[in-house]
PDB file of C-alpha atoms in Angstrom:
ATOM      1  CA  UNK A   4     107.209 127.651  93.139  1.00 58.00           C
ATOM      2  CA  UNK A   5     108.289 130.978  91.729  1.00 48.00           C
ATOM      3  CA  UNK A   6     109.705 133.446  94.217  1.00 43.00           C
ATOM      4  CA  UNK A   7     109.870 136.292  91.767  1.00 38.00           C
ATOM      5  CA  UNK A   8     107.450 139.184  91.509  1.00 41.00           C
ATOM      6  CA  UNK A   9     106.626 142.564  92.936  1.00 42.00           C
ATOM      7  CA  UNK A  10     106.091 141.435  96.514  1.00 53.00           C
ATOM      8  CA  UNK A  11     109.031 140.962  98.876  1.00 73.00           C
ATOM      9  CA  UNK A  12     107.140 138.188 100.645  1.00 89.00           C
ATOM     10  CA  UNK A  13     105.814 135.753  98.037  1.00 91.00           C
ATOM     11  CA  UNK A  14     104.690 133.256 100.661  1.00 94.00           C
ATOM     12  CA  UNK A  15     102.423 135.893 102.196  1.00 93.00           C
ATOM     13  CA  UNK A  16     100.957 136.538  98.753  1.00 94.00           C
ATOM     14  CA  UNK A  17      99.943 132.887  98.550  1.00 96.00           C
ATOM     15  CA  UNK A  18      97.863 133.351 101.677  1.00 94.00           C
ATOM     16  CA  UNK A  19      95.390 135.478  99.740  1.00 94.00           C
ATOM     17  CA  UNK A  20      94.742 132.932  96.975  1.00 96.00           C
ATOM     18  CA  UNK A  21      91.068 131.981  96.594  1.00 96.00           C
ATOM     19  CA  UNK A  22      90.060 129.499  99.276  1.00 96.00           C
ATOM     20  CA  UNK A  23      93.312 129.715 101.205  1.00 97.00           C
ATOM     21  CA  UNK A  24      92.153 132.149 103.939  1.00 98.00           C
ATOM     22  CA  UNK A  25      89.224 129.831 104.613  1.00 98.00           C
ATOM     23  CA  UNK A  26      91.539 126.823 104.894  1.00 98.00           C
ATOM     24  CA  UNK A  27      93.845 128.731 107.245  1.00 98.00           C
ATOM     25  CA  UNK A  28      90.937 129.727 109.482  1.00 98.00           C
ATOM     26  CA  UNK A  29      89.486 126.223 109.512  1.00 98.00           C
ATOM     27  CA  UNK A  30      92.854 124.754 110.532  1.00 98.00           C
ATOM     28  CA  UNK A  31      93.318 127.336 113.266  1.00 98.00           C
ATOM     29  CA  UNK A  32      89.906 126.560 114.749  1.00 98.00           C
ATOM     30  CA  UNK A  33      90.559 122.825 114.640  1.00 98.00           C
ATOM     31  CA  UNK A  34      93.947 123.194 116.345  1.00 98.00           C
ATOM     32  CA  UNK A  35      92.455 125.467 119.000  1.00 97.00           C
ATOM     33  CA  UNK A  36      89.797 122.857 119.770  1.00 96.00           C
ATOM     34  CA  UNK A  37      92.249 120.045 120.439  1.00 97.00           C
ATOM     35  CA  UNK A  38      94.503 122.325 122.484  1.00 97.00           C
ATOM     36  CA  UNK A  39      91.471 123.253 124.559  1.00 96.00           C
ATOM     37  CA  UNK A  40      90.667 119.635 125.390  1.00 96.00           C
ATOM     38  CA  UNK A  41      90.797 119.021 129.128  1.00 94.00           C
ATOM     39  CA  UNK A  42      93.131 116.025 128.708  1.00 95.00           C
ATOM     40  CA  UNK A  43      95.709 118.289 127.051  1.00 95.00           C
ATOM     41  CA  UNK A  44      96.188 120.088 130.359  1.00 90.00           C
ATOM     42  CA  UNK A  45      97.259 116.906 132.124  1.00 90.00           C
ATOM     43  CA  UNK A  46      98.438 114.435 129.494  1.00 94.00           C
ATOM     44  CA  UNK A  47      99.892 116.495 126.653  1.00 95.00           C
ATOM     45  CA  UNK A  48     103.128 114.470 126.631  1.00 95.00           C
ATOM     46  CA  UNK A  49     101.156 111.293 126.035  1.00 96.00           C
ATOM     47  CA  UNK A  50      99.244 112.919 123.178  1.00 96.00           C
ATOM     48  CA  UNK A  51     102.515 114.151 121.650  1.00 97.00           C
ATOM     49  CA  UNK A  52     104.057 110.682 121.781  1.00 96.00           C
ATOM     50  CA  UNK A  53     101.004 109.070 120.237  1.00 97.00           C
ATOM     51  CA  UNK A  54     100.817 111.736 117.529  1.00 97.00           C
ATOM     52  CA  UNK A  55     104.460 111.071 116.614  1.00 96.00           C
ATOM     53  CA  UNK A  56     103.792 107.344 116.295  1.00 97.00           C
ATOM     54  CA  UNK A  57     100.671 107.818 114.207  1.00 98.00           C
ATOM     55  CA  UNK A  58     102.309 110.471 112.081  1.00 98.00           C
ATOM     56  CA  UNK A  59     105.224 108.148 111.324  1.00 97.00           C
ATOM     57  CA  UNK A  60     102.809 105.379 110.368  1.00 98.00           C
ATOM     58  CA  UNK A  61     100.976 107.739 108.005  1.00 98.00           C
ATOM     59  CA  UNK A  62     104.138 109.030 106.372  1.00 98.00           C
ATOM     60  CA  UNK A  63     105.451 105.498 105.860  1.00 97.00           C
ATOM     61  CA  UNK A  64     102.118 104.479 104.306  1.00 97.00           C
ATOM     62  CA  UNK A  65     102.463 107.230 101.714  1.00 96.00           C
ATOM     63  CA  UNK A  66     105.948 105.908 100.916  1.00 96.00           C
ATOM     64  CA  UNK A  67     104.650 102.404 100.286  1.00 95.00           C
ATOM     65  CA  UNK A  68     104.797 100.768 103.739  1.00 95.00           C
ATOM     66  CA  UNK A  69     101.170 100.763 104.857  1.00 96.00           C
ATOM     67  CA  UNK A  70     101.379  98.930 108.159  1.00 96.00           C
ATOM     68  CA  UNK A  71      98.712  98.699 110.834  1.00 96.00           C
ATOM     69  CA  UNK A  72      99.327 101.038 113.743  1.00 96.00           C
ATOM     70  CA  UNK A  73      99.717  98.194 116.224  1.00 95.00           C
ATOM     71  CA  UNK A  74     102.341  96.572 113.992  1.00 95.00           C
ATOM     72  CA  UNK A  75     104.342  99.805 114.040  1.00 95.00           C
ATOM     73  CA  UNK A  76     103.894 100.017 117.802  1.00 95.00           C
ATOM     74  CA  UNK A  77     105.097  96.515 118.612  1.00 93.00           C
ATOM     75  CA  UNK A  78     107.959  96.081 116.128  1.00 90.00           C
ATOM     76  CA  UNK A  79     111.543  96.585 117.186  1.00 87.00           C
ATOM     77  CA  UNK A  80     113.354  95.335 114.069  1.00 87.00           C
ATOM     78  CA  UNK A  81     113.131  97.803 111.195  1.00 90.00           C
ATOM     79  CA  UNK A  82     115.898  96.442 109.008  1.00 81.00           C
ATOM     80  CA  UNK A  83     114.343  93.200 107.833  1.00 76.00           C
ATOM     81  CA  UNK A  84     113.103  94.353 104.404  1.00 90.00           C
ATOM     82  CA  UNK A  85     112.345  97.440 102.329  1.00 91.00           C
ATOM     83  CA  UNK A  86     109.004  98.176 103.994  1.00 95.00           C
ATOM     84  CA  UNK A  87     110.475  97.798 107.459  1.00 95.00           C
ATOM     85  CA  UNK A  88     113.262 100.200 106.555  1.00 95.00           C
ATOM     86  CA  UNK A  89     110.723 102.773 105.380  1.00 96.00           C
ATOM     87  CA  UNK A  90     108.797 102.512 108.650  1.00 97.00           C
ATOM     88  CA  UNK A  91     112.014 102.745 110.645  1.00 96.00           C
ATOM     89  CA  UNK A  92     113.042 105.840 108.717  1.00 96.00           C
ATOM     90  CA  UNK A  93     109.672 107.490 109.384  1.00 97.00           C
ATOM     91  CA  UNK A  94     109.940 106.754 113.103  1.00 96.00           C
ATOM     92  CA  UNK A  95     113.465 108.149 113.295  1.00 96.00           C
ATOM     93  CA  UNK A  96     112.392 111.325 111.498  1.00 96.00           C
ATOM     94  CA  UNK A  97     109.505 111.783 113.894  1.00 94.00           C
ATOM     95  CA  UNK A  98     111.890 111.598 116.819  1.00 93.00           C
ATOM     96  CA  UNK A  99     114.460 113.873 115.178  1.00 93.00           C
ATOM     97  CA  UNK A 100     112.126 116.676 114.058  1.00 90.00           C
ATOM     98  CA  UNK A 101     111.704 118.152 117.515  1.00 87.00           C
ATOM     99  CA  UNK A 102     115.471 118.394 117.947  1.00 91.00           C
ATOM    100  CA  UNK A 103     115.880 120.592 114.886  1.00 94.00           C
ATOM    101  CA  UNK A 104     113.376 123.364 115.573  1.00 93.00           C
ATOM    102  CA  UNK A 105     115.944 125.862 116.797  1.00 92.00           C
ATOM    103  CA  UNK A 106     118.109 125.362 113.709  1.00 96.00           C
ATOM    104  CA  UNK A 107     115.393 125.523 111.065  1.00 97.00           C
ATOM    105  CA  UNK A 108     114.960 129.298 110.882  1.00 94.00           C
ATOM    106  CA  UNK A 109     118.728 129.908 110.775  1.00 96.00           C
ATOM    107  CA  UNK A 110     119.808 127.056 108.494  1.00 97.00           C
ATOM    108  CA  UNK A 111     116.986 125.147 106.795  1.00 98.00           C
ATOM    109  CA  UNK A 112     119.351 123.459 104.337  1.00 97.00           C
ATOM    110  CA  UNK A 113     121.370 122.071 107.233  1.00 97.00           C
ATOM    111  CA  UNK A 114     118.163 120.695 108.730  1.00 98.00           C
ATOM    112  CA  UNK A 115     117.142 119.080 105.449  1.00 98.00           C
ATOM    113  CA  UNK A 116     120.574 117.463 105.165  1.00 96.00           C
ATOM    114  CA  UNK A 117     120.215 116.116 108.691  1.00 97.00           C
ATOM    115  CA  UNK A 118     116.734 114.776 107.977  1.00 97.00           C
ATOM    116  CA  UNK A 119     118.052 112.883 104.985  1.00 97.00           C
ATOM    117  CA  UNK A 120     120.942 111.457 106.989  1.00 96.00           C
ATOM    118  CA  UNK A 121     118.489 110.237 109.621  1.00 96.00           C
ATOM    119  CA  UNK A 122     116.083 108.809 107.051  1.00 95.00           C
ATOM    120  CA  UNK A 123     118.698 107.056 104.905  1.00 93.00           C
ATOM    121  CA  UNK A 124     120.797 105.787 107.821  1.00 84.00           C
ATOM    122  CA  UNK A 125     123.656 104.472 105.719  1.00 81.00           C
ATOM    123  CA  UNK A 126     127.169 105.477 104.746  1.00 74.00           C
ATOM    124  CA  UNK A 127     126.496 106.201 101.084  1.00 82.00           C
ATOM    125  CA  UNK A 128     128.388 109.327 100.024  1.00 85.00           C
ATOM    126  CA  UNK A 129     125.189 110.706  98.451  1.00 90.00           C
ATOM    127  CA  UNK A 130     123.377 110.813 101.783  1.00 92.00           C
ATOM    128  CA  UNK A 131     122.857 114.185 103.428  1.00 91.00           C
ATOM    129  CA  UNK A 132     123.527 116.358 100.394  1.00 93.00           C
ATOM    130  CA  UNK A 133     121.490 117.457  97.359  1.00 94.00           C
ATOM    131  CA  UNK A 134     121.874 115.149  94.391  1.00 95.00           C
ATOM    132  CA  UNK A 135     124.417 115.993  91.732  1.00 95.00           C
ATOM    133  CA  UNK A 136     124.123 115.879  87.945  1.00 95.00           C
ATOM    134  CA  UNK A 137     123.549 112.362  86.688  1.00 93.00           C
ATOM    135  CA  UNK A 138     122.549 110.857  90.047  1.00 95.00           C
ATOM    136  CA  UNK A 139     119.336 108.861  89.999  1.00 92.00           C
ATOM    137  CA  UNK A 140     116.480 109.311  92.466  1.00 95.00           C
ATOM    138  CA  UNK A 141     114.743 106.394  94.150  1.00 92.00           C
ATOM    139  CA  UNK A 142     111.255 107.827  94.698  1.00 90.00           C
ATOM    140  CA  UNK A 143     108.957 105.478  92.736  1.00 84.00           C
ATOM    141  CA  UNK A 144     105.671 106.784  94.089  1.00 88.00           C
ATOM    142  CA  UNK A 145     106.216 110.323  92.744  1.00 92.00           C
ATOM    143  CA  UNK A 146     106.332 110.194  88.953  1.00 89.00           C
ATOM    144  CA  UNK A 147     106.575 113.891  88.130  1.00 93.00           C
ATOM    145  CA  UNK A 148     109.325 115.120  85.797  1.00 93.00           C
ATOM    146  CA  UNK A 149     112.562 115.370  87.740  1.00 95.00           C
ATOM    147  CA  UNK A 150     114.238 118.806  87.839  1.00 96.00           C
ATOM    148  CA  UNK A 151     117.944 118.757  87.055  1.00 96.00           C
ATOM    149  CA  UNK A 152     120.573 119.296  89.734  1.00 96.00           C
ATOM    150  CA  UNK A 153     121.137 122.950  88.845  1.00 96.00           C
ATOM    151  CA  UNK A 154     117.442 123.759  89.202  1.00 97.00           C
ATOM    152  CA  UNK A 155     117.300 121.843  92.477  1.00 97.00           C
ATOM    153  CA  UNK A 156     120.211 123.859  93.871  1.00 96.00           C
ATOM    154  CA  UNK A 157     118.710 127.200  92.846  1.00 96.00           C
ATOM    155  CA  UNK A 158     115.244 126.463  94.168  1.00 97.00           C
ATOM    156  CA  UNK A 159     116.555 125.067  97.453  1.00 97.00           C
ATOM    157  CA  UNK A 160     118.590 128.235  97.968  1.00 97.00           C
ATOM    158  CA  UNK A 161     115.528 130.341  97.175  1.00 96.00           C
ATOM    159  CA  UNK A 162     113.397 128.392  99.638  1.00 96.00           C
ATOM    160  CA  UNK A 163     116.074 128.677 102.319  1.00 97.00           C
ATOM    161  CA  UNK A 164     116.331 132.435 101.766  1.00 96.00           C
ATOM    162  CA  UNK A 165     112.571 132.790 102.267  1.00 94.00           C
ATOM    163  CA  UNK A 166     112.636 130.797 105.503  1.00 96.00           C
ATOM    164  CA  UNK A 167     115.627 132.703 106.900  1.00 96.00           C
ATOM    165  CA  UNK A 168     114.180 136.101 105.959  1.00 94.00           C
ATOM    166  CA  UNK A 169     110.909 135.236 107.655  1.00 94.00           C
ATOM    167  CA  UNK A 170     107.405 135.589 106.314  1.00 94.00           C
ATOM    168  CA  UNK A 171     104.055 136.909 107.431  1.00 95.00           C
ATOM    169  CA  UNK A 172     102.370 133.993 105.670  1.00 96.00           C
ATOM    170  CA  UNK A 173     100.231 131.709 107.841  1.00 97.00           C
ATOM    171  CA  UNK A 174     101.980 128.590 109.097  1.00 97.00           C
ATOM    172  CA  UNK A 175      99.788 126.370 106.931  1.00 98.00           C
ATOM    173  CA  UNK A 176     100.910 128.191 103.773  1.00 98.00           C
ATOM    174  CA  UNK A 177     104.602 128.017 104.658  1.00 98.00           C
ATOM    175  CA  UNK A 178     104.371 124.344 105.629  1.00 98.00           C
ATOM    176  CA  UNK A 179     102.526 123.475 102.411  1.00 98.00           C
ATOM    177  CA  UNK A 180     105.087 125.285 100.249  1.00 98.00           C
ATOM    178  CA  UNK A 181     108.046 123.618 101.991  1.00 98.00           C
ATOM    179  CA  UNK A 182     106.364 120.230 101.607  1.00 98.00           C
ATOM    180  CA  UNK A 183     105.405 120.844  97.981  1.00 98.00           C
ATOM    181  CA  UNK A 184     108.811 122.173  96.930  1.00 98.00           C
ATOM    182  CA  UNK A 185     110.643 119.212  98.405  1.00 98.00           C
ATOM    183  CA  UNK A 186     108.350 116.726  96.696  1.00 97.00           C
ATOM    184  CA  UNK A 187     108.575 118.594  93.408  1.00 97.00           C
ATOM    185  CA  UNK A 188     112.384 118.835  93.552  1.00 97.00           C
ATOM    186  CA  UNK A 189     113.202 115.480  95.156  1.00 97.00           C
ATOM    187  CA  UNK A 190     116.580 116.967  96.094  1.00 97.00           C
ATOM    188  CA  UNK A 191     118.026 113.771  97.555  1.00 97.00           C
ATOM    189  CA  UNK A 192     118.664 110.425  95.948  1.00 95.00           C
ATOM    190  CA  UNK A 193     116.164 108.693  98.276  1.00 95.00           C
ATOM    191  CA  UNK A 194     113.541 109.203 101.022  1.00 96.00           C
ATOM    192  CA  UNK A 195     112.364 112.572  99.690  1.00 97.00           C
ATOM    193  CA  UNK A 196     108.718 112.003 100.582  1.00 97.00           C
ATOM    194  CA  UNK A 197     109.572 111.158 104.185  1.00 98.00           C
ATOM    195  CA  UNK A 198     111.859 114.189 104.425  1.00 98.00           C
ATOM    196  CA  UNK A 199     109.242 116.501 102.888  1.00 98.00           C
ATOM    197  CA  UNK A 200     106.584 115.458 105.382  1.00 98.00           C
ATOM    198  CA  UNK A 201     109.015 115.770 108.292  1.00 98.00           C
ATOM    199  CA  UNK A 202     109.886 119.293 107.134  1.00 98.00           C
ATOM    200  CA  UNK A 203     106.192 120.170 106.955  1.00 98.00           C
ATOM    201  CA  UNK A 204     105.883 118.974 110.547  1.00 97.00           C
ATOM    202  CA  UNK A 205     108.838 121.122 111.647  1.00 98.00           C
ATOM    203  CA  UNK A 206     107.212 124.221 110.142  1.00 98.00           C
ATOM    204  CA  UNK A 207     103.864 123.549 111.804  1.00 97.00           C
ATOM    205  CA  UNK A 208     105.510 123.038 115.195  1.00 97.00           C
ATOM    206  CA  UNK A 209     108.115 125.791 114.966  1.00 95.00           C
ATOM    207  CA  UNK A 210     105.619 128.379 113.738  1.00 95.00           C
ATOM    208  CA  UNK A 211     103.637 128.092 116.950  1.00 95.00           C
ATOM    209  CA  UNK A 212     100.562 126.657 115.255  1.00 97.00           C
ATOM    210  CA  UNK A 213     101.191 123.248 116.845  1.00 97.00           C
ATOM    211  CA  UNK A 214     103.888 123.807 119.480  1.00 96.00           C
ATOM    212  CA  UNK A 215     103.208 120.530 121.310  1.00 96.00           C
ATOM    213  CA  UNK A 216     103.281 118.490 118.078  1.00 97.00           C
ATOM    214  CA  UNK A 217      99.846 116.969 118.563  1.00 97.00           C
ATOM    215  CA  UNK A 218      98.405 117.604 115.071  1.00 97.00           C
ATOM    216  CA  UNK A 219     100.058 115.019 112.789  1.00 98.00           C
ATOM    217  CA  UNK A 220      99.372 116.124 109.216  1.00 98.00           C
ATOM    218  CA  UNK A 221     100.918 112.866 107.981  1.00 98.00           C
ATOM    219  CA  UNK A 222      97.904 111.022 109.396  1.00 98.00           C
ATOM    220  CA  UNK A 223      95.621 113.187 107.310  1.00 98.00           C
ATOM    221  CA  UNK A 224      97.697 112.871 104.151  1.00 98.00           C
ATOM    222  CA  UNK A 225      97.533 109.091 104.476  1.00 98.00           C
ATOM    223  CA  UNK A 226      93.799 109.111 105.199  1.00 98.00           C
ATOM    224  CA  UNK A 227      93.089 111.271 102.166  1.00 98.00           C
ATOM    225  CA  UNK A 228      94.934 108.672 100.116  1.00 97.00           C
ATOM    226  CA  UNK A 229      97.923 108.532  97.821  1.00 96.00           C
ATOM    227  CA  UNK A 230      95.912 109.321  94.678  1.00 96.00           C
ATOM    228  CA  UNK A 231      94.498 112.510  96.212  1.00 98.00           C
ATOM    229  CA  UNK A 232      97.931 113.445  97.541  1.00 98.00           C
ATOM    230  CA  UNK A 233      99.576 113.091  94.151  1.00 97.00           C
ATOM    231  CA  UNK A 234      96.734 114.883  92.360  1.00 97.00           C
ATOM    232  CA  UNK A 235      97.081 117.842  94.726  1.00 98.00           C
ATOM    233  CA  UNK A 236     100.849 117.802  94.215  1.00 98.00           C
ATOM    234  CA  UNK A 237     100.284 117.967  90.448  1.00 97.00           C
ATOM    235  CA  UNK A 238      98.342 121.183  91.083  1.00 97.00           C
ATOM    236  CA  UNK A 239     101.206 122.644  93.085  1.00 98.00           C
ATOM    237  CA  UNK A 240     103.766 121.747  90.439  1.00 97.00           C
ATOM    238  CA  UNK A 241     101.590 123.351  87.749  1.00 96.00           C
ATOM    239  CA  UNK A 242     102.309 126.704  89.390  1.00 95.00           C
ATOM    240  CA  UNK A 243      98.832 128.029  88.630  1.00 97.00           C
ATOM    241  CA  UNK A 244      97.062 129.985  91.407  1.00 97.00           C
ATOM    242  CA  UNK A 245      94.286 127.390  91.395  1.00 97.00           C
ATOM    243  CA  UNK A 246      96.723 124.493  91.621  1.00 98.00           C
ATOM    244  CA  UNK A 247      98.781 126.010  94.410  1.00 98.00           C
ATOM    245  CA  UNK A 248      95.628 126.955  96.345  1.00 98.00           C
ATOM    246  CA  UNK A 249      94.313 123.395  95.976  1.00 98.00           C
ATOM    247  CA  UNK A 250      97.592 121.991  97.355  1.00 98.00           C
ATOM    248  CA  UNK A 251      97.465 124.339 100.346  1.00 98.00           C
ATOM    249  CA  UNK A 252      93.843 123.379 100.972  1.00 98.00           C
ATOM    250  CA  UNK A 253      94.798 119.695 100.751  1.00 98.00           C
ATOM    251  CA  UNK A 254      97.526 120.218 103.354  1.00 98.00           C
ATOM    252  CA  UNK A 255      95.028 122.074 105.528  1.00 98.00           C
ATOM    253  CA  UNK A 256      92.592 119.195 105.371  1.00 98.00           C
ATOM    254  CA  UNK A 257      95.412 116.828 106.309  1.00 98.00           C
ATOM    255  CA  UNK A 258      96.149 118.884 109.432  1.00 98.00           C
ATOM    256  CA  UNK A 259      92.466 118.862 110.359  1.00 98.00           C
ATOM    257  CA  UNK A 260      92.347 115.087 110.041  1.00 98.00           C
ATOM    258  CA  UNK A 261      95.466 114.869 112.202  1.00 98.00           C
ATOM    259  CA  UNK A 262      93.658 116.997 114.775  1.00 98.00           C
ATOM    260  CA  UNK A 263      90.693 114.623 114.612  1.00 98.00           C
ATOM    261  CA  UNK A 264      93.018 111.690 115.264  1.00 97.00           C
ATOM    262  CA  UNK A 265      94.548 113.315 118.335  1.00 97.00           C
ATOM    263  CA  UNK A 266      91.123 114.391 119.587  1.00 97.00           C
ATOM    264  CA  UNK A 267      90.087 110.730 119.477  1.00 97.00           C
ATOM    265  CA  UNK A 268      93.199 109.866 121.497  1.00 97.00           C
ATOM    266  CA  UNK A 269      92.261 112.547 124.023  1.00 96.00           C
ATOM    267  CA  UNK A 270      88.766 111.118 124.295  1.00 95.00           C
ATOM    268  CA  UNK A 271      90.113 107.602 124.812  1.00 94.00           C
ATOM    269  CA  UNK A 272      92.447 108.791 127.554  1.00 93.00           C
ATOM    270  CA  UNK A 273      89.623 110.696 129.187  1.00 91.00           C
ATOM    271  CA  UNK A 274      87.420 107.605 129.235  1.00 89.00           C
ATOM    272  CA  UNK A 275      90.259 105.611 130.735  1.00 81.00           C
ATOM    273  CA  UNK A 276      90.756 108.208 133.459  1.00 59.00           C
ATOM    274  CA  UNK A 277      87.074 108.407 134.322  1.00 41.00           C
TER     275      UNK A 277
END
């Protein structure tokens, strides 16, 4: 993402790309519908908890650990093998995201470092800091060219400056850009996909679009499929207006599918209460 140009708010400029206003409006209407569900007035905490679980499952699936929801729900040991560690990392990030909302707007880089510490959960000296020159990245499912450490540092600083300065861009646009930049940069030596999706979630919650965290975009990203996810990411990385708009629209569709998932949970709870 380029942050240069005549406008002082490049994220806001992205909101006017062809198709983006329609995606923003569609997401807003979908979110409003689930927040208006009668069960949300009485059982919102239950919907939030279930959304976190399902979101973690979806994020882990995109990182190669595609477990059934009930397997994620029942398991307690997440250190047995590589897939289990991915699922455990996704669950920890889901729990941690809500604790970092107040810090995000003041220090997004600190939040990203914390997310990586939580996801990696080991004592490696590379954990919790952007990768340095010559350090390899373990992110096998994203095969885009890897920016060098100097570019990573500059673009992370630029992204942080935009977040701290604030933007009039819709929440969907900001969340999509944060998500896309982190996947494009892969700033850490591991777990970048999980961190990127957790950061997207923080933006959607902290912006006020989804304050109760009941619209898990990760569910939608997983449902749309890894091939579609990576194709949309290719568009973002291309930097063309069409490619960036397609990535934002993809993220919007993912939020809508997350809304659909939580609406189904609401309906199930309503039937159980009847």
